[in-house]
């Protein structure tokens, strides 16, 4: 990520996790040589979190790691992680990691008299020393409580274990199940007090979103917000809520909208590069056509464009645009244009944002289209949509990417002036409206605002022809605004008047 | 003396005691164990003492967690008793030397 990781000199040493986004929230990673507690409800991704810490450490940072699994057997872990592209077998063979499965089953033990957990210490020590590990994961150590009855001994031994791990100098991740009203069921937070990260899985409006929060980080500043995170085929990625400092670099370069007449309206040159553009309008006014024209123009400049479609499938868009003389397929084949179609209700808004982020990161486009943002409302509340868009615009501007949103005016539901409330955030706002005159419905386009440039205040008629989108001057005559056939009739009348005038002038000469 | 079933009498016993150094707990466990063996398994048992400080790699095999741990390797099934073996009653039940009263 382009954002600079700010690290004051006198903070504690940190171990990078390699988990996308997390190292930024924690300003460098987990506390080095100390223990971090990962707590959360079942199925939230605690084990994966810990495993990724170990595996990324082994693969990307050359830090061998030990996995002590109290729950899953090594074979199960291998299978689970293979689906995420990690080859645990190979890593074990090459000595990058060691997996030790500690099986605790109460029925297999008889307890009599005093004992300690020296056996666990020896196993851990042996594993660490074998490969010279600097990272350790204990997943889920609370299982010991189910296996051993003497809680007094267990607690004393756990305290000793965490102390011992610290003196051993390994960076440890401990996973624990969230308890009722407490962070962990067995109160492990009492022992592990350097860093506590809470993972959460919430379902709002039947859409679930995973969230991460750094509850505590002793001796370091950290982001305190809840950050959504995504588990996909690349593992975990956390989305930092980008700072809204409004200090992004701006470009004075201009990019064409793809419609010449529209560029003329926009101070003759088009939009600013890296700006955000909103195209709003009622249904069927040609918003998608305008967006596709913009995408087409971007591709023609040999600049990559990423098109997020929330309504139509890519094939549908390509077919429809072919009917107005645009060959988007050629750009797709050339690798300049990429479509991502997903239903807004596929997952929560935060997840949309995370996935948009990821796709932008990998494709590195110059232009991004979101068509339409209105549909996102079905996935969240209006205020949430706004907060998402603010963050998205902020992120795109920081990357210098030009973004075009389309939005449907839902006149009955919202005040037109506040389309998802983004109007105040976007740099340029174009609206397309139906003009109904003489039994015809025509499209009138005008620019509501366009920051930092002289722009036309006139309404133009948006015409969609076989050759694409174009703008025609509307006629402002004594009869009012003329559009469609009335305009054409007026044009013809004017032309014939001109001709007659010419003819008469010629005669007079 | 406690009655011992015929099967138990006929079998050969193999016991492993896992310890970690000569700690008081380990020594106590060993002393207790020797006493029970002499009393109930005279001439029918072999006792192996494994010090994990010397052979740490053996801990994983028998899933050793607590120290001291007594493992009954033979007769099968394997049974484990953790602790200093100070409760004779529990040890005998645990080793299945005597059915639960």
Coordinates of C-alpha atoms in Angstrom, one line a residue:
Chain A
X1 CA 0.0 0.0 0.0
X2 CA 1.2 3.4 -0.8
X3 CA 0.6 4.7 2.7
X4 CA 3.8 5.1 4.6
X5 CA 4.2 3.1 7.7
X6 CA 5.0 5.6 10.4
X7 CA 7.3 4.2 13.0
X8 CA 8.7 6.3 15.8
X9 CA 12.2 5.2 16.9
X10 CA 11.6 4.5 20.5
X11 CA 8.7 2.0 20.2
X12 CA 9.0 -1.7 20.9
X13 CA 10.3 -4.0 18.3
X14 CA 7.7 -5.5 16.0
X15 CA 7.3 -8.7 14.0
X16 CA 5.5 -8.2 10.7
X17 CA 2.6 -10.6 10.2
X18 CA 2.6 -10.5 6.5
X19 CA -1.2 -10.3 6.6
X20 CA -2.3 -7.7 4.2
X21 CA -3.4 -4.5 6.0
X22 CA -2.8 -5.7 9.5
X23 CA 0.8 -4.4 9.7
X24 CA -0.5 -1.0 8.9
X25 CA -3.1 -1.0 11.7
X26 CA -0.6 -2.2 14.2
X27 CA 2.1 0.1 12.8
X28 CA 4.5 -2.7 12.0
X29 CA 3.1 -6.0 13.2
X30 CA 2.8 -7.9 16.5
X31 CA 5.1 -7.2 19.5
X32 CA 8.4 -9.1 18.9
X33 CA 9.3 -11.7 21.5
X34 CA 6.0 -11.4 23.2
X35 CA 2.6 -13.0 23.1
X36 CA -0.5 -11.9 21.3
X37 CA -3.9 -13.2 22.1
X38 CA -6.4 -13.7 19.2
X39 CA -9.9 -14.1 20.5
X40 CA -13.2 -14.5 18.8
X41 CA -16.3 -16.5 18.3
X42 CA -16.2 -19.9 16.5
X43 CA -15.7 -19.8 12.8
X44 CA -14.3 -16.3 12.7
X45 CA -10.9 -17.2 11.4
X46 CA -8.7 -17.4 14.5
X47 CA -6.8 -20.5 13.5
X48 CA -6.3 -19.1 10.0
X49 CA -5.1 -15.9 11.4
X50 CA -2.5 -17.7 13.5
X51 CA -1.5 -20.0 10.7
X52 CA -1.0 -17.2 8.3
X53 CA 1.2 -15.5 10.8
X54 CA 3.4 -18.6 11.0
X55 CA 3.3 -19.5 7.3
X56 CA 3.9 -15.9 6.0
X57 CA 6.7 -15.7 8.6
X58 CA 8.3 -18.9 7.3
X59 CA 7.8 -18.1 3.6
X60 CA 8.2 -14.3 3.4
X61 CA 10.4 -13.4 6.3
X62 CA 12.6 -16.5 6.7
X63 CA 11.4 -16.9 10.3
X64 CA 10.8 -20.5 11.1
X65 CA 7.6 -21.2 13.1
X66 CA 6.2 -23.8 15.4
X67 CA 2.5 -24.7 15.4
X68 CA 1.2 -26.4 18.5
X69 CA -2.3 -27.6 17.6
X70 CA -4.6 -28.6 20.5
X71 CA -7.5 -29.0 18.2
X72 CA -6.9 -30.1 14.6
X73 CA -4.6 -32.8 13.5
X74 CA -1.6 -31.9 11.3
X75 CA -3.3 -33.7 8.3
X76 CA -6.4 -31.6 8.8
X77 CA -4.4 -28.5 8.9
X78 CA -2.6 -29.5 5.8
X79 CA -5.8 -30.0 3.9
X80 CA -7.3 -26.8 5.2
X81 CA -4.4 -24.7 4.2
X82 CA -3.9 -26.4 0.9
X83 CA -7.1 -24.7 -0.2
X84 CA -5.5 -21.4 0.4
X85 CA -2.4 -22.3 -1.5
X86 CA 0.0 -23.1 1.4
X87 CA 1.9 -26.3 1.2
X88 CA 2.4 -27.3 4.8
X89 CA 4.0 -30.6 3.9
X90 CA 6.8 -29.0 2.0
X91 CA 7.4 -26.4 4.6
X92 CA 7.6 -29.1 7.2
X93 CA 10.1 -31.1 5.2
X94 CA 12.3 -28.1 4.5
X95 CA 12.4 -27.3 8.2
X96 CA 10.5 -24.0 7.9
X97 CA 7.8 -25.1 10.3
X98 CA 7.0 -27.8 12.8
X99 CA 3.5 -28.9 13.6
X100 CA 2.9 -30.7 16.9
X101 CA -0.5 -32.0 17.6
X102 CA -1.2 -32.1 21.4
X103 CA -4.1 -34.4 22.0
X104 CA -5.9 -33.9 25.2
X105 CA -8.7 -36.3 26.1
X106 CA -10.0 -36.4 29.6
X107 CA -11.1 -40.0 29.4
X108 CA -7.6 -41.2 28.6
X109 CA -6.1 -39.8 31.7
X110 CA -6.3 -40.6 35.4
X111 CA -5.1 -37.9 37.6
X112 CA -3.5 -38.7 41.0
X113 CA -1.5 -36.3 43.0
X114 CA 0.8 -33.4 42.0
X115 CA 1.9 -32.9 38.4
X116 CA 3.0 -30.1 36.1
X117 CA 3.0 -29.5 32.4
X118 CA 6.7 -29.9 31.9
X119 CA 5.9 -32.3 29.1
X120 CA 4.3 -29.6 27.1
X121 CA 7.3 -27.3 27.8
X122 CA 9.7 -29.9 26.7
X123 CA 7.8 -30.6 23.5
X124 CA 7.6 -26.9 22.7
X125 CA 11.2 -26.3 23.5
X126 CA 12.3 -29.3 21.5
X127 CA 10.2 -28.0 18.5
X128 CA 11.6 -24.5 18.8
X129 CA 15.2 -25.6 19.1
X130 CA 15.0 -28.1 16.2
X131 CA 14.3 -25.5 13.6
X132 CA 15.4 -22.4 15.5
X133 CA 11.9 -21.0 15.5
X134 CA 11.1 -17.4 16.3
X135 CA 7.4 -17.7 15.9
X136 CA 5.0 -19.9 17.8
X137 CA 1.3 -20.5 17.6
X138 CA -0.8 -22.2 20.2
X139 CA -4.1 -23.1 18.9
X140 CA -6.4 -23.3 21.1
X141 CA -4.7 -23.7 24.4
X142 CA -8.0 -23.5 26.2
X143 CA -8.6 -27.1 25.2
X144 CA -6.3 -28.0 28.1
X145 CA -9.1 -27.0 30.4
X146 CA -11.3 -29.6 28.9
X147 CA -8.7 -32.2 29.2
X148 CA -7.3 -31.7 32.7
X149 CA -9.3 -31.4 35.8
X150 CA -7.0 -29.6 38.1
X151 CA -7.6 -26.0 37.2
X152 CA -5.3 -24.7 39.9
X153 CA -2.3 -26.5 38.4
X154 CA -3.3 -25.6 34.9
X155 CA -3.6 -21.9 35.6
X156 CA -0.2 -21.8 37.4
X157 CA 1.3 -23.7 34.5
X158 CA -0.1 -21.4 31.9
X159 CA 1.2 -18.4 33.7
X160 CA 4.6 -20.1 33.7
X161 CA 4.3 -21.0 30.1
X162 CA 3.7 -17.5 28.9
X163 CA 6.5 -16.3 31.0
X164 CA 8.7 -19.0 29.6
X165 CA 7.8 -18.1 26.0
X166 CA 8.7 -14.5 26.7
X167 CA 12.1 -15.5 28.1
X168 CA 12.6 -17.7 25.1
X169 CA 12.2 -14.6 23.0
X170 CA 9.7 -16.1 20.5
X171 CA 6.8 -14.1 19.1
X172 CA 3.7 -16.1 20.1
X173 CA 0.1 -16.1 18.8
X174 CA -2.4 -17.7 21.1
X175 CA -5.9 -18.3 19.9
X176 CA -8.8 -18.5 22.3
X177 CA -12.6 -18.7 22.1
X178 CA -14.6 -15.7 23.2
X179 CA -16.5 -16.2 26.4
X180 CA -19.7 -14.8 27.6
X181 CA -19.0 -11.2 28.7
X182 CA -15.3 -11.9 28.7
X183 CA -12.7 -11.9 26.0
X184 CA -11.8 -15.5 26.5
X185 CA -13.7 -18.4 28.1
X186 CA -10.9 -19.1 30.5
X187 CA -9.7 -15.6 31.1
X188 CA -6.4 -16.0 29.3
X189 CA -6.3 -12.2 28.8
X190 CA -5.0 -12.1 32.4
X191 CA -1.9 -13.9 31.3
X192 CA -1.3 -12.6 27.9
X193 CA -1.4 -8.9 28.3
X194 CA 0.9 -7.5 25.6
X195 CA -1.4 -7.5 22.6
X196 CA -5.0 -8.6 22.3
X197 CA -6.8 -8.7 19.0
X198 CA -10.5 -9.5 18.8
X199 CA -12.1 -11.0 15.7
X200 CA -15.8 -10.7 15.3
X201 CA -18.4 -12.0 12.9
X202 CA -21.6 -10.0 12.7
X203 CA -24.7 -10.5 10.7
X204 CA -26.6 -7.4 9.8
X205 CA -29.5 -7.5 7.5
X206 CA -28.7 -11.2 6.8
X207 CA -25.2 -10.2 5.5
X208 CA -22.2 -11.2 7.5
X209 CA -19.1 -9.3 7.9
X210 CA -15.9 -10.2 9.7
X211 CA -14.3 -7.5 11.7
X212 CA -11.0 -7.1 13.5
X213 CA -10.1 -4.8 16.4
X214 CA -6.9 -4.3 18.2
X215 CA -8.2 -4.1 21.8
X216 CA -4.9 -3.7 23.4
X217 CA -1.3 -3.2 22.4
X218 CA 1.0 -2.4 25.2
X219 CA 3.8 0.0 24.4
X220 CA 2.5 1.0 21.0
X221 CA 0.0 3.1 19.3
X222 CA -2.4 1.3 17.0
X223 CA -5.6 1.8 15.1
X224 CA -8.6 1.4 17.5
X225 CA -11.3 1.1 14.9
X226 CA -13.0 -2.0 13.8
X227 CA -11.6 -3.1 10.5
X228 CA -13.5 -5.4 8.2
X229 CA -11.5 -8.3 6.9
X230 CA -11.9 -10.8 4.2
X231 CA -10.9 -14.5 4.0
X232 CA -10.5 -15.6 0.4
X233 CA -8.2 -17.7 -1.7
X234 CA -5.2 -15.5 -0.7
X235 CA -5.8 -15.8 3.0
X236 CA -6.8 -12.9 5.2
X237 CA -6.8 -9.3 4.1
X238 CA -7.7 -6.5 6.5
X239 CA -8.9 -3.2 5.2
X240 CA -7.6 -0.2 7.1
X241 CA -10.1 2.6 7.2
X242 CA -7.9 5.1 5.4
X243 CA -7.3 8.3 7.1
X244 CA -9.5 11.1 5.9
X245 CA -6.8 13.8 6.0
X246 CA -7.6 15.3 2.6
X247 CA -4.0 15.8 1.8
X248 CA -3.8 13.7 -1.4
X249 CA -1.7 14.9 -4.2
X250 CA -3.7 16.3 -7.1
X251 CA -3.2 16.2 -10.7
X252 CA -3.9 18.9 -13.2
X253 CA -3.8 16.5 -16.1
X254 CA -7.1 16.1 -17.9
X255 CA -8.7 13.0 -19.3
X256 CA -11.4 12.8 -21.9
X257 CA -14.8 11.6 -21.1
X258 CA -15.0 9.9 -24.4
X259 CA -17.7 12.2 -25.6
X260 CA -16.2 15.1 -27.4
X261 CA -19.1 17.4 -26.8
X262 CA -19.0 16.6 -23.1
X263 CA -15.3 17.5 -22.9
X264 CA -16.2 20.8 -24.5
X265 CA -18.7 21.4 -21.8
X266 CA -16.0 20.6 -19.2
X267 CA -13.8 23.5 -20.1
X268 CA -12.9 21.9 -23.4
X269 CA -10.6 19.3 -22.0
X270 CA -12.6 16.8 -19.9
X271 CA -12.2 15.6 -16.3
X272 CA -9.2 16.0 -14.1
X273 CA -7.1 12.8 -13.7
X274 CA -7.6 11.2 -10.3
X275 CA -10.9 13.0 -9.7
X276 CA -14.2 11.4 -8.9
X277 CA -17.2 11.7 -11.1
X278 CA -20.8 11.1 -10.4
X279 CA -23.3 10.4 -13.2
X280 CA -26.8 10.4 -11.9
X281 CA -30.1 10.1 -13.6
X282 CA -33.4 8.4 -13.7
X283 CA -33.9 4.9 -15.2
X284 CA -33.0 4.5 -18.8
X285 CA -31.2 7.8 -19.3
X286 CA -28.0 6.3 -20.5
X287 CA -25.8 6.3 -17.4
X288 CA -24.2 2.9 -18.2
X289 CA -23.7 4.0 -21.8
X290 CA -21.9 7.1 -20.6
X291 CA -19.8 5.1 -18.1
X292 CA -18.9 2.6 -20.8
X293 CA -17.9 5.4 -23.2
X294 CA -15.6 6.7 -20.5
X295 CA -14.2 3.2 -20.0
X296 CA -13.7 2.8 -23.7
X297 CA -11.9 6.2 -23.9
X298 CA -9.6 5.1 -21.1
X299 CA -8.8 1.8 -22.9
X300 CA -8.2 3.7 -26.1
X301 CA -5.5 5.7 -24.3
X302 CA -4.0 2.4 -23.4
X303 CA -4.9 3.0 -19.7
X304 CA -6.3 0.1 -17.7
X305 CA -9.9 0.3 -16.6
X306 CA -11.6 -1.7 -13.9
X307 CA -15.4 -2.0 -14.3
X308 CA -17.5 -3.0 -11.3
X309 CA -20.9 -3.9 -12.4
X310 CA -23.6 -4.4 -9.7
X311 CA -26.5 -4.7 -12.0
X312 CA -25.6 -6.4 -15.3
X313 CA -23.3 -9.2 -16.2
X314 CA -20.2 -8.3 -18.2
X315 CA -21.5 -10.2 -21.3
X316 CA -24.7 -8.1 -21.1
X317 CA -22.8 -4.9 -20.9
X318 CA -20.5 -5.8 -23.8
X319 CA -23.5 -6.9 -25.9
X320 CA -25.4 -3.7 -25.1
X321 CA -22.5 -1.5 -25.9
X322 CA -21.9 -3.2 -29.2
X323 CA -25.3 -2.0 -30.2
X324 CA -24.1 1.6 -29.9
X325 CA -20.9 0.9 -31.8
X326 CA -18.5 0.2 -28.9
X327 CA -16.3 -2.9 -28.9
X328 CA -15.5 -3.5 -25.3
X329 CA -14.6 -7.1 -25.9
X330 CA -11.5 -6.1 -27.8
X331 CA -10.3 -4.2 -24.7
X332 CA -11.1 -7.1 -22.5
X333 CA -9.0 -9.4 -24.8
X334 CA -6.2 -6.9 -24.8
X335 CA -6.1 -7.0 -21.0
X336 CA -7.0 -3.3 -20.7
X337 CA -10.5 -3.7 -19.4
X338 CA -11.6 -5.9 -16.6
X339 CA -15.1 -6.5 -15.5
X340 CA -16.2 -7.5 -12.0
X341 CA -19.8 -8.3 -11.7
X342 CA -21.3 -9.1 -8.4
X343 CA -24.7 -8.8 -6.8
X344 CA -24.6 -6.2 -4.0
X345 CA -26.3 -8.6 -1.7
X346 CA -23.5 -11.1 -2.2
X347 CA -21.8 -9.8 0.9
X348 CA -21.8 -6.8 3.2
X349 CA -20.7 -3.4 2.1
X350 CA -17.5 -3.6 4.0
X351 CA -16.7 -6.7 2.1
X352 CA -17.5 -5.1 -1.2
X353 CA -15.0 -2.4 -0.2
X354 CA -12.3 -4.9 0.7
X355 CA -12.8 -6.8 -2.5
X356 CA -12.8 -3.6 -4.6
X357 CA -9.6 -2.6 -2.8
X358 CA -8.0 -6.0 -3.6
X359 CA -9.0 -6.0 -7.2
X360 CA -7.7 -2.5 -7.7
X361 CA -4.4 -3.4 -6.0
X362 CA -3.9 -6.4 -8.3
X363 CA -5.1 -4.8 -11.6
X364 CA -3.6 -1.4 -11.0
X365 CA -6.1 0.5 -13.2
X366 CA -6.1 4.2 -14.1
X367 CA -9.8 4.3 -14.3
X368 CA -12.5 2.7 -12.1
X369 CA -16.2 2.5 -12.9
X370 CA -18.8 1.6 -10.3
X371 CA -22.1 1.0 -11.9
X372 CA -24.4 1.7 -10.2
X373 CA -23.7 2.6 -6.6
X374 CA -27.4 2.9 -5.9
X375 CA -27.6 -0.8 -5.8
X376 CA -25.3 -1.0 -2.9
X377 CA -28.1 0.4 -0.7
X378 CA -29.7 -3.0 -0.9
X379 CA -26.6 -4.2 1.0
X380 CA -26.6 -1.6 3.7
X381 CA -28.0 1.6 5.1
X382 CA -27.7 4.9 3.4
X383 CA -25.3 6.2 6.0
X384 CA -23.1 3.2 5.6
X385 CA -23.0 3.5 1.9
X386 CA -21.9 7.0 2.3
X387 CA -19.1 6.0 4.7
X388 CA -18.0 3.3 2.3
X389 CA -17.9 5.7 -0.6
X390 CA -16.0 8.3 1.3
X391 CA -13.3 5.7 2.0
X392 CA -13.3 4.4 -1.5
X393 CA -13.0 7.8 -3.0
X394 CA -10.2 8.6 -0.5
X395 CA -8.4 5.5 -1.4
X396 CA -8.7 6.0 -5.2
X397 CA -7.6 9.6 -4.9
X398 CA -4.5 8.6 -3.0
X399 CA -3.7 6.2 -5.8
X400 CA -4.4 8.8 -8.4
X401 CA -7.2 6.8 -10.0
X402 CA -10.1 8.4 -11.8
X403 CA -13.4 7.0 -10.7
X404 CA -16.8 7.3 -12.2
X405 CA -19.9 6.3 -10.3
X406 CA -23.3 6.0 -11.7
X407 CA -26.3 6.5 -9.5
X408 CA -30.0 6.1 -10.0
X409 CA -32.1 9.0 -8.8
X410 CA -34.7 7.5 -6.6
X411 CA -36.8 10.6 -6.5
X412 CA -39.4 9.3 -4.2
X413 CA -36.9 8.1 -1.7
X414 CA -34.2 10.6 -1.4
X415 CA -33.7 14.3 -2.0
X416 CA -32.2 14.5 -5.4
X417 CA -29.5 16.8 -4.2
X418 CA -28.0 14.2 -2.0
X419 CA -27.5 11.1 -4.1
X420 CA -26.2 8.7 -1.5
X421 CA -24.8 11.9 0.0
X422 CA -21.8 11.6 -2.2
X423 CA -22.4 14.7 -4.1
X424 CA -20.4 16.7 -1.7
X425 CA -17.5 14.3 -2.1
X426 CA -17.3 14.0 -5.8
X427 CA -15.4 16.5 -8.0
X428 CA -17.8 16.5 -10.9
X429 CA -21.4 15.7 -11.0
X430 CA -23.3 15.2 -14.2
X431 CA -27.0 14.5 -14.2
X432 CA -29.2 13.2 -16.9
X433 CA -32.9 14.0 -16.9
X434 CA -35.9 13.1 -18.8
X435 CA -37.5 15.9 -20.6
X436 CA -41.0 15.2 -21.7
X437 CA -42.4 17.5 -24.3
X438 CA -44.8 16.9 -27.2
X439 CA -45.4 13.3 -26.4
X440 CA -41.7 12.5 -26.5
X441 CA -39.2 11.6 -23.8
X442 CA -35.7 13.0 -24.4
X443 CA -32.6 13.0 -22.3
X444 CA -31.3 16.3 -21.0
X445 CA -27.7 16.3 -19.7
X446 CA -26.3 19.0 -17.6
X447 CA -23.3 19.5 -15.3
X448 CA -24.3 20.3 -11.7
X449 CA -20.8 20.9 -10.7
X450 CA -17.2 20.4 -11.8
X451 CA -14.6 21.6 -9.4
X452 CA -11.7 23.6 -10.6
X453 CA -12.8 24.2 -14.1
X454 CA -15.0 26.4 -16.2
X455 CA -17.9 24.4 -17.3
X456 CA -21.0 24.9 -19.3
X457 CA -24.3 25.8 -17.6
X458 CA -26.4 24.7 -20.5
X459 CA -28.6 21.7 -20.9
X460 CA -27.6 19.4 -23.7
X461 CA -29.6 16.7 -25.2
X462 CA -28.0 13.3 -24.8
X463 CA -28.5 11.2 -27.9
X464 CA -27.6 7.6 -28.2
X465 CA -26.9 6.5 -31.8
X466 CA -25.4 3.5 -33.5
X467 CA -22.1 5.3 -33.3
X468 CA -22.2 5.9 -29.6
X469 CA -23.2 8.6 -27.2
X470 CA -23.3 12.2 -28.3
X471 CA -24.6 15.5 -27.1
X472 CA -26.7 17.9 -29.1
X473 CA -27.4 21.5 -28.3
X474 CA -30.9 22.0 -27.2
X475 CA -32.8 24.9 -28.7
X476 CA -33.7 27.6 -26.5
X477 CA -36.2 29.6 -28.5
X478 CA -39.2 31.7 -27.9
X479 CA -41.2 28.4 -27.7
X480 CA -39.0 27.2 -24.8
X481 CA -36.6 24.3 -24.7
X482 CA -36.8 22.1 -27.8
X483 CA -35.6 18.6 -27.8
X484 CA -36.0 15.5 -29.9
X485 CA -38.2 15.8 -33.0
X486 CA -39.2 19.3 -32.1
X487 CA -35.5 20.3 -32.2
X488 CA -34.9 18.5 -35.5
X489 CA -38.0 20.2 -37.0
X490 CA -36.7 23.5 -35.7
X491 CA -33.2 22.8 -37.2
X492 CA -34.7 21.9 -40.5
X493 CA -36.9 25.0 -40.4
X494 CA -33.9 27.2 -39.6
X495 CA -31.8 25.6 -42.4
X496 CA -34.6 26.2 -44.9
X497 CA -34.8 29.8 -43.8
X498 CA -31.0 30.1 -44.2
X499 CA -31.3 28.6 -47.7
X500 CA -34.1 30.9 -48.7
X501 CA -32.1 33.8 -47.3
X502 CA -29.1 32.8 -49.3
X503 CA -31.2 32.3 -52.4
X504 CA -32.8 35.7 -52.1
X505 CA -29.5 37.3 -51.2
X506 CA -28.0 35.8 -54.4
X507 CA -30.8 37.1 -56.5
X508 CA -30.5 40.5 -55.1
X509 CA -26.8 40.6 -56.0
Chain B
X1 CA -4.5 -58.6 50.1
X2 CA -6.5 -57.4 47.1
X3 CA -7.9 -60.0 44.8
X4 CA -6.5 -59.9 41.3
X5 CA -8.3 -61.3 38.3
X6 CA -6.8 -64.3 36.4
X7 CA -6.2 -62.4 33.2
X8 CA -4.1 -59.8 35.0
X9 CA -2.1 -62.5 36.6
X10 CA -1.3 -64.2 33.3
X11 CA -0.3 -61.0 31.5
X12 CA 3.1 -59.5 31.1
X13 CA 3.1 -55.8 32.1
X14 CA 5.1 -53.1 30.4
X15 CA 5.1 -49.7 32.1
X16 CA 6.8 -46.5 31.1
X17 CA 7.2 -43.6 33.4
X18 CA 7.9 -40.2 31.8
X19 CA 9.8 -37.8 34.0
X20 CA 11.7 -34.6 33.5
X21 CA 14.8 -34.6 35.6
X22 CA 15.0 -35.8 39.2
X23 CA 12.3 -33.5 40.6
X24 CA 10.7 -34.4 43.9
X25 CA 7.5 -35.2 42.1
X26 CA 9.2 -37.6 39.7
X27 CA 11.1 -39.3 42.5
X28 CA 7.9 -39.6 44.5
X29 CA 6.1 -41.1 41.5
X30 CA 8.8 -43.5 40.9
X31 CA 8.9 -44.6 44.5
X32 CA 5.2 -45.1 44.6
X33 CA 5.1 -47.0 41.3
X34 CA 7.9 -49.4 42.4
X35 CA 6.0 -50.1 45.5
X36 CA 2.7 -50.9 43.7
X37 CA 4.6 -53.1 41.2
X38 CA 6.3 -55.1 43.8
X39 CA 3.1 -55.5 45.6
X40 CA 0.8 -56.4 42.7
X41 CA 2.9 -57.3 39.7
X42 CA 5.8 -59.1 41.2
X43 CA 8.0 -60.6 38.4
X44 CA 5.5 -59.8 35.8
X45 CA 6.4 -56.3 34.9
X46 CA 9.1 -54.3 33.2
X47 CA 9.5 -50.6 34.0
X48 CA 11.1 -48.1 31.8
X49 CA 11.9 -44.6 33.0
X50 CA 12.2 -42.0 30.3
X51 CA 13.7 -38.7 31.2
X52 CA 12.4 -36.1 28.7
X53 CA 15.2 -33.8 29.5
X54 CA 17.5 -36.3 27.8
X55 CA 15.1 -37.5 25.1
X56 CA 12.6 -34.7 24.4
X57 CA 11.7 -36.2 21.0
X58 CA 9.9 -39.1 22.8
X59 CA 7.3 -36.8 24.3
X60 CA 5.1 -36.4 21.2
X61 CA 4.8 -40.2 20.6
X62 CA 2.8 -40.9 23.8
X63 CA 1.2 -37.5 23.8
X64 CA 2.9 -36.5 27.0
X65 CA 1.8 -33.2 28.4
X66 CA 2.0 -33.5 32.1
X67 CA 4.9 -34.7 34.1
X68 CA 5.1 -37.3 35.7
X69 CA 3.0 -39.5 33.4
X70 CA 2.7 -43.2 33.8
X71 CA 1.9 -45.1 30.6
X72 CA 0.7 -48.7 30.6
X73 CA 2.0 -49.9 27.2
X74 CA 1.0 -53.5 27.8
X75 CA -1.5 -55.0 28.2
X76 CA -3.4 -53.0 25.7
X77 CA -5.3 -50.7 25.6
X78 CA -2.8 -48.0 26.6
X79 CA -3.7 -46.2 29.8
X80 CA -2.2 -43.1 31.2
X81 CA -2.0 -41.8 34.7
X82 CA -0.6 -38.4 35.5
X83 CA 0.6 -37.1 38.8
X84 CA 2.9 -38.3 41.6
X85 CA 0.8 -41.5 41.9
X86 CA 0.2 -40.9 45.6
X87 CA -3.4 -42.1 45.6
X88 CA -3.0 -45.9 45.5
X89 CA -6.7 -46.5 45.0
X90 CA -6.7 -44.3 41.9
X91 CA -3.6 -45.8 40.4
X92 CA -4.9 -49.3 40.7
X93 CA -8.2 -48.3 39.1
X94 CA -6.4 -46.3 36.5
X95 CA -4.1 -49.3 35.6
X96 CA -7.1 -51.5 35.7
X97 CA -5.4 -53.6 38.3
X98 CA -8.6 -53.6 40.3
X99 CA -12.1 -52.9 39.2
X100 CA -13.8 -49.9 40.6
X101 CA -15.5 -50.7 43.9

